[in-house]
Structures are given as C-alpha cells and as structure tokens.
Amino acid sequence: PPQGGPPPLGQQPPPPGGGRGGGPDGLGQLNTTAENPITQAKVEAGRKLFFDTRLSADNSMSCATCHDPAKGFTDGRSLAVGIQHRLGTRNTPSLLNAGFGRSFFWDGRAATLEAQVLGPVTNPSEMGLKESEIEARVGMKPADAAAAIRTGSA
C-alpha cells in the first residue's frame, strides 16, 4: 500500500474486539449452528420459500409480504397485518442483519432464527398455517423449511 494509506480491501486487520459482537467492534460472524450450515442449495430453497404464499393458510401471504425487500425487509406499517386483514399488536421488524442476532421476536423468546421462523407462519393472526400442514404444502418438514428460510433470508 502507499505510505500511510489503508491496506487493500480484504487485507484490513480485524476490528477491535475481534468483530465478535455488535456496536463499535462490528457485527461478527453470522449466527449459525452446526445443525444448520449455510449451503448454496439451502440459500436457494430459502429464497424460494421466503416468497412462497403456500406458507399461509389462505395462500395470500409469504414472508416477503411483511418483510418486503423494497421496504428494508419490513412493511412500513405501524402495526402488522396478517391473513384476512387481521391487525397485529406490533410492527414488523426489519430482517436486515437478523443473521447476526442472538435472540428473536420483540421479547427475545426465540434463541435462534430457526426457532423464530415458524412463529409467524403458524400464528393464527399472521400467516395462520398449521405446522402439520407445512410438509404437504411445500414438500419439506417444518424444521427443514425453517432452516432453509432462515438461511435464505439472512
């Protein structure tokens, strides 16, 4: 590098603190598990499921209905709207940087994105699909669908 200039892109030293958390030392690594490694096939499946309306009871909504990429992966509303125009009690959080999170839902009740993903799908006021119907609809077991959606949207 030129004298006194920054090192070339990709050769910078890690941020202070090793980049293991949010805030000034960076976001760190994606929060993944050994049970759900990121693969190209899973990313592609997750992206398809993210936009798949078969994950809602009445086939009217997908994850992207409320987490619209054009709106920063939210819906821009003060309160979420689910199937049959059911009004939620909170707004839709953005998915930007969700893959770096350590707890999920507004109250932190899910420790992983894999655990969080099925919540809105099965919530009667959101997408309203019964967990027992997921495999028949999309050809994947609920846990596999959740892992794929998590990977494709992170």
PDB file of C-alpha atoms in Angstrom:
ATOM      1  CA  PRO A   1       0.000   0.000   0.000  1.00  0.00           C
ATOM      2  CA  PRO A   2       1.066   3.598  -0.417  1.00  0.00           C
ATOM      3  CA  GLN A   3       2.949   5.009   2.548  1.00  0.00           C
ATOM      4  CA  GLY A   4       0.398   5.934   5.221  1.00  0.00           C
ATOM      5  CA  GLY A   5      -2.606   4.683   3.203  1.00  0.00           C
ATOM      6  CA  PRO A   6      -5.051   1.986   4.264  1.00  0.00           C
ATOM      7  CA  PRO A   7      -4.318  -1.648   3.394  1.00  0.00           C
ATOM      8  CA  PRO A   8      -6.079  -3.039   0.292  1.00  0.00           C
ATOM      9  CA  LEU A   9      -9.658  -4.206   0.643  1.00  0.00           C
ATOM     10  CA  GLY A  10      -9.774  -7.652   2.235  1.00  0.00           C
ATOM     11  CA  GLN A  11      -6.422  -7.187   3.962  1.00  0.00           C
ATOM     12  CA  GLN A  12      -7.587  -4.934   6.775  1.00  0.00           C
ATOM     13  CA  PRO A  13      -6.958  -6.132  10.318  1.00  0.00           C
ATOM     14  CA  PRO A  14      -9.992  -7.302  12.299  1.00  0.00           C
ATOM     15  CA  PRO A  15     -11.864  -4.594  14.189  1.00  0.00           C
ATOM     16  CA  PRO A  16     -11.100  -4.040  17.873  1.00  0.00           C
ATOM     17  CA  GLY A  17     -12.542  -6.885  19.921  1.00  0.00           C
ATOM     18  CA  GLY A  18     -12.169  -9.359  17.044  1.00  0.00           C
ATOM     19  CA  GLY A  19     -15.532  -8.491  15.453  1.00  0.00           C
ATOM     20  CA  ARG A  20     -17.463 -10.774  17.792  1.00  0.00           C
ATOM     21  CA  GLY A  21     -20.353  -8.525  18.663  1.00  0.00           C
ATOM     22  CA  GLY A  22     -22.442  -5.572  17.637  1.00  0.00           C
ATOM     23  CA  GLY A  23     -21.511  -1.978  18.185  1.00  0.00           C
ATOM     24  CA  PRO A  24     -18.116  -0.485  17.530  1.00  0.00           C
ATOM     25  CA  ASP A  25     -16.309  -3.790  17.013  1.00  0.00           C
ATOM     26  CA  GLY A  26     -18.554  -4.891  14.139  1.00  0.00           C
ATOM     27  CA  LEU A  27     -21.287  -7.448  13.713  1.00  0.00           C
ATOM     28  CA  GLY A  28     -19.088 -10.535  13.961  1.00  0.00           C
ATOM     29  CA  GLN A  29     -19.887 -13.820  12.265  1.00  0.00           C
ATOM     30  CA  LEU A  30     -23.327 -14.931  11.169  1.00  0.00           C
ATOM     31  CA  ASN A  31     -25.101 -16.713  13.990  1.00  0.00           C
ATOM     32  CA  THR A  32     -25.217 -20.228  12.531  1.00  0.00           C
ATOM     33  CA  THR A  33     -25.287 -23.661  14.103  1.00  0.00           C
ATOM     34  CA  ALA A  34     -23.566 -26.929  13.224  1.00  0.00           C
ATOM     35  CA  GLU A  35     -27.071 -28.357  12.675  1.00  0.00           C
ATOM     36  CA  ASN A  36     -27.839 -25.731  10.008  1.00  0.00           C
ATOM     37  CA  PRO A  37     -24.716 -24.967   7.977  1.00  0.00           C
ATOM     38  CA  ILE A  38     -25.176 -22.499   5.148  1.00  0.00           C
ATOM     39  CA  THR A  39     -25.112 -24.165   1.729  1.00  0.00           C
ATOM     40  CA  GLN A  40     -25.909 -22.764  -1.703  1.00  0.00           C
ATOM     41  CA  ALA A  41     -28.799 -25.219  -2.094  1.00  0.00           C
ATOM     42  CA  LYS A  42     -30.291 -24.134   1.231  1.00  0.00           C
ATOM     43  CA  VAL A  43     -29.914 -20.446   0.344  1.00  0.00           C
ATOM     44  CA  GLU A  44     -31.766 -21.016  -2.936  1.00  0.00           C
ATOM     45  CA  ALA A  45     -34.520 -23.065  -1.238  1.00  0.00           C
ATOM     46  CA  GLY A  46     -34.860 -20.433   1.481  1.00  0.00           C
ATOM     47  CA  ARG A  47     -35.212 -17.604  -1.009  1.00  0.00           C
ATOM     48  CA  LYS A  48     -37.969 -19.507  -2.825  1.00  0.00           C
ATOM     49  CA  LEU A  49     -39.813 -20.256   0.422  1.00  0.00           C
ATOM     50  CA  PHE A  50     -39.445 -16.627   1.565  1.00  0.00           C
ATOM     51  CA  PHE A  51     -41.646 -15.589  -1.371  1.00  0.00           C
ATOM     52  CA  ASP A  52     -43.946 -18.655  -1.286  1.00  0.00           C
ATOM     53  CA  THR A  53     -47.574 -17.873  -0.424  1.00  0.00           C
ATOM     54  CA  ARG A  54     -48.278 -21.563   0.250  1.00  0.00           C
ATOM     55  CA  LEU A  55     -46.870 -20.894   3.739  1.00  0.00           C
ATOM     56  CA  SER A  56     -50.052 -19.008   4.656  1.00  0.00           C
ATOM     57  CA  ALA A  57     -53.335 -20.708   5.468  1.00  0.00           C
ATOM     58  CA  ASP A  58     -55.229 -18.949   2.666  1.00  0.00           C
ATOM     59  CA  ASN A  59     -52.308 -18.769   0.180  1.00  0.00           C
ATOM     60  CA  SER A  60     -52.383 -14.961   0.310  1.00  0.00           C
ATOM     61  CA  MET A  61     -49.126 -14.141   2.116  1.00  0.00           C
ATOM     62  CA  SER A  62     -45.464 -15.022   2.095  1.00  0.00           C
ATOM     63  CA  CYS A  63     -42.698 -13.955   4.452  1.00  0.00           C
ATOM     64  CA  ALA A  64     -41.925 -11.194   1.934  1.00  0.00           C
ATOM     65  CA  THR A  65     -45.449  -9.763   2.293  1.00  0.00           C
ATOM     66  CA  CYS A  66     -44.446  -8.271   5.643  1.00  0.00           C
ATOM     67  CA  HIS A  67     -40.669  -8.341   5.155  1.00  0.00           C
ATOM     68  CA  ASP A  68     -40.646  -6.580   1.787  1.00  0.00           C
ATOM     69  CA  PRO A  69     -37.105  -6.242   0.351  1.00  0.00           C
ATOM     70  CA  ALA A  70     -38.121  -2.940  -1.296  1.00  0.00           C
ATOM     71  CA  LYS A  71     -39.001  -1.524   2.141  1.00  0.00           C
ATOM     72  CA  GLY A  72     -35.901  -2.620   4.056  1.00  0.00           C
ATOM     73  CA  PHE A  73     -37.400  -6.051   4.795  1.00  0.00           C
ATOM     74  CA  THR A  74     -40.312  -4.575   6.729  1.00  0.00           C
ATOM     75  CA  ASP A  75     -43.756  -3.411   5.609  1.00  0.00           C
ATOM     76  CA  GLY A  76     -43.616   0.230   6.658  1.00  0.00           C
ATOM     77  CA  ARG A  77     -46.759  -0.098   8.794  1.00  0.00           C
ATOM     78  CA  SER A  78     -47.130   0.834  12.445  1.00  0.00           C
ATOM     79  CA  LEU A  79     -48.935  -2.491  13.047  1.00  0.00           C
ATOM     80  CA  ALA A  80     -48.507  -5.691  11.054  1.00  0.00           C
ATOM     81  CA  VAL A  81     -51.442  -7.011   9.024  1.00  0.00           C
ATOM     82  CA  GLY A  82     -51.910 -10.768   8.701  1.00  0.00           C
ATOM     83  CA  ILE A  83     -54.205 -13.075   6.776  1.00  0.00           C
ATOM     84  CA  GLN A  84     -57.814 -11.952   6.376  1.00  0.00           C
ATOM     85  CA  HIS A  85     -56.609  -8.415   7.259  1.00  0.00           C
ATOM     86  CA  ARG A  86     -56.047  -9.348  10.904  1.00  0.00           C
ATOM     87  CA  LEU A  87     -54.308  -6.488  12.679  1.00  0.00           C
ATOM     88  CA  GLY A  88     -51.257  -7.390  14.743  1.00  0.00           C
ATOM     89  CA  THR A  89     -50.140  -5.854  18.008  1.00  0.00           C
ATOM     90  CA  ARG A  90     -46.656  -4.758  16.879  1.00  0.00           C
ATOM     91  CA  ASN A  91     -44.913  -3.536  13.773  1.00  0.00           C
ATOM     92  CA  THR A  92     -42.931  -5.857  11.530  1.00  0.00           C
ATOM     93  CA  PRO A  93     -39.233  -5.743  12.423  1.00  0.00           C
ATOM     94  CA  SER A  94     -36.688  -5.452   9.629  1.00  0.00           C
ATOM     95  CA  LEU A  95     -34.726  -8.565   8.737  1.00  0.00           C
ATOM     96  CA  LEU A  96     -31.608  -6.556   7.892  1.00  0.00           C
ATOM     97  CA  ASN A  97     -28.714  -8.059   9.867  1.00  0.00           C
ATOM     98  CA  ALA A  98     -31.034 -10.620  11.504  1.00  0.00           C
ATOM     99  CA  GLY A  99     -28.458 -13.337  10.807  1.00  0.00           C
ATOM    100  CA  PHE A 100     -26.189 -11.698  13.359  1.00  0.00           C
ATOM    101  CA  GLY A 101     -28.842 -11.680  16.111  1.00  0.00           C
ATOM    102  CA  ARG A 102     -28.640 -13.614  19.353  1.00  0.00           C
ATOM    103  CA  SER A 103     -32.331 -13.561  20.303  1.00  0.00           C
ATOM    104  CA  PHE A 104     -35.505 -13.018  18.284  1.00  0.00           C
ATOM    105  CA  PHE A 105     -39.069 -11.712  18.499  1.00  0.00           C
ATOM    106  CA  TRP A 106     -39.633  -8.439  20.301  1.00  0.00           C
ATOM    107  CA  ASP A 107     -39.435 -10.203  23.681  1.00  0.00           C
ATOM    108  CA  GLY A 108     -36.399 -12.380  22.855  1.00  0.00           C
ATOM    109  CA  ARG A 109     -38.229 -15.700  23.347  1.00  0.00           C
ATOM    110  CA  ALA A 110     -36.510 -17.453  20.403  1.00  0.00           C
ATOM    111  CA  ALA A 111     -32.787 -18.141  20.742  1.00  0.00           C
ATOM    112  CA  THR A 112     -32.219 -18.863  17.018  1.00  0.00           C
ATOM    113  CA  LEU A 113     -33.684 -17.775  13.708  1.00  0.00           C
ATOM    114  CA  GLU A 114     -34.589 -21.405  13.065  1.00  0.00           C
ATOM    115  CA  ALA A 115     -36.781 -21.302  16.198  1.00  0.00           C
ATOM    116  CA  GLN A 116     -38.230 -17.910  15.245  1.00  0.00           C
ATOM    117  CA  VAL A 117     -39.173 -18.603  11.621  1.00  0.00           C
ATOM    118  CA  LEU A 118     -42.158 -20.855  12.285  1.00  0.00           C
ATOM    119  CA  GLY A 119     -43.727 -18.377  14.733  1.00  0.00           C
ATOM    120  CA  PRO A 120     -45.285 -16.042  12.148  1.00  0.00           C
ATOM    121  CA  VAL A 121     -46.093 -18.937   9.799  1.00  0.00           C
ATOM    122  CA  THR A 122     -48.166 -20.718  12.468  1.00  0.00           C
ATOM    123  CA  ASN A 123     -49.565 -17.672  14.283  1.00  0.00           C
ATOM    124  CA  PRO A 124     -53.330 -17.523  13.532  1.00  0.00           C
ATOM    125  CA  SER A 125     -53.186 -13.716  13.266  1.00  0.00           C
ATOM    126  CA  GLU A 126     -50.194 -13.664  10.923  1.00  0.00           C
ATOM    127  CA  MET A 127     -49.919 -16.427   8.299  1.00  0.00           C
ATOM    128  CA  GLY A 128     -52.154 -18.922  10.117  1.00  0.00           C
ATOM    129  CA  LEU A 129     -50.788 -22.195   8.712  1.00  0.00           C
ATOM    130  CA  LYS A 130     -50.821 -25.250  10.970  1.00  0.00           C
ATOM    131  CA  GLU A 131     -47.358 -26.736  11.442  1.00  0.00           C
ATOM    132  CA  SER A 132     -48.774 -30.140  10.485  1.00  0.00           C
ATOM    133  CA  GLU A 133     -49.671 -28.744   7.017  1.00  0.00           C
ATOM    134  CA  ILE A 134     -46.232 -27.372   6.091  1.00  0.00           C
ATOM    135  CA  GLU A 135     -44.791 -30.568   4.625  1.00  0.00           C
ATOM    136  CA  ALA A 136     -47.849 -31.226   2.447  1.00  0.00           C
ATOM    137  CA  ARG A 137     -47.749 -27.652   1.148  1.00  0.00           C
ATOM    138  CA  VAL A 138     -44.047 -27.184   0.392  1.00  0.00           C
ATOM    139  CA  GLY A 139     -42.601 -30.716   0.477  1.00  0.00           C
ATOM    140  CA  MET A 140     -40.322 -30.063   3.449  1.00  0.00           C
ATOM    141  CA  LYS A 141     -40.567 -30.955   7.111  1.00  0.00           C
ATOM    142  CA  PRO A 142     -41.246 -27.864   9.250  1.00  0.00           C
ATOM    143  CA  ALA A 143     -37.737 -27.835  10.750  1.00  0.00           C
ATOM    144  CA  ASP A 144     -36.148 -28.148   7.300  1.00  0.00           C
ATOM    145  CA  ALA A 145     -38.350 -25.383   5.909  1.00  0.00           C
ATOM    146  CA  ALA A 146     -37.465 -23.152   8.873  1.00  0.00           C
ATOM    147  CA  ALA A 147     -33.740 -23.830   8.400  1.00  0.00           C
ATOM    148  CA  ALA A 148     -33.977 -23.029   4.697  1.00  0.00           C
ATOM    149  CA  ILE A 149     -35.976 -19.833   5.195  1.00  0.00           C
ATOM    150  CA  ARG A 150     -33.521 -18.708   7.872  1.00  0.00           C
ATOM    151  CA  THR A 151     -30.582 -19.348   5.577  1.00  0.00           C
ATOM    152  CA  GLY A 152     -32.165 -17.754   2.514  1.00  0.00           C
ATOM    153  CA  SER A 153     -33.213 -14.587   4.297  1.00  0.00           C
ATOM    154  CA  ALA A 154     -30.144 -13.997   6.485  1.00  0.00           C
TER     155      ALA A 154
END
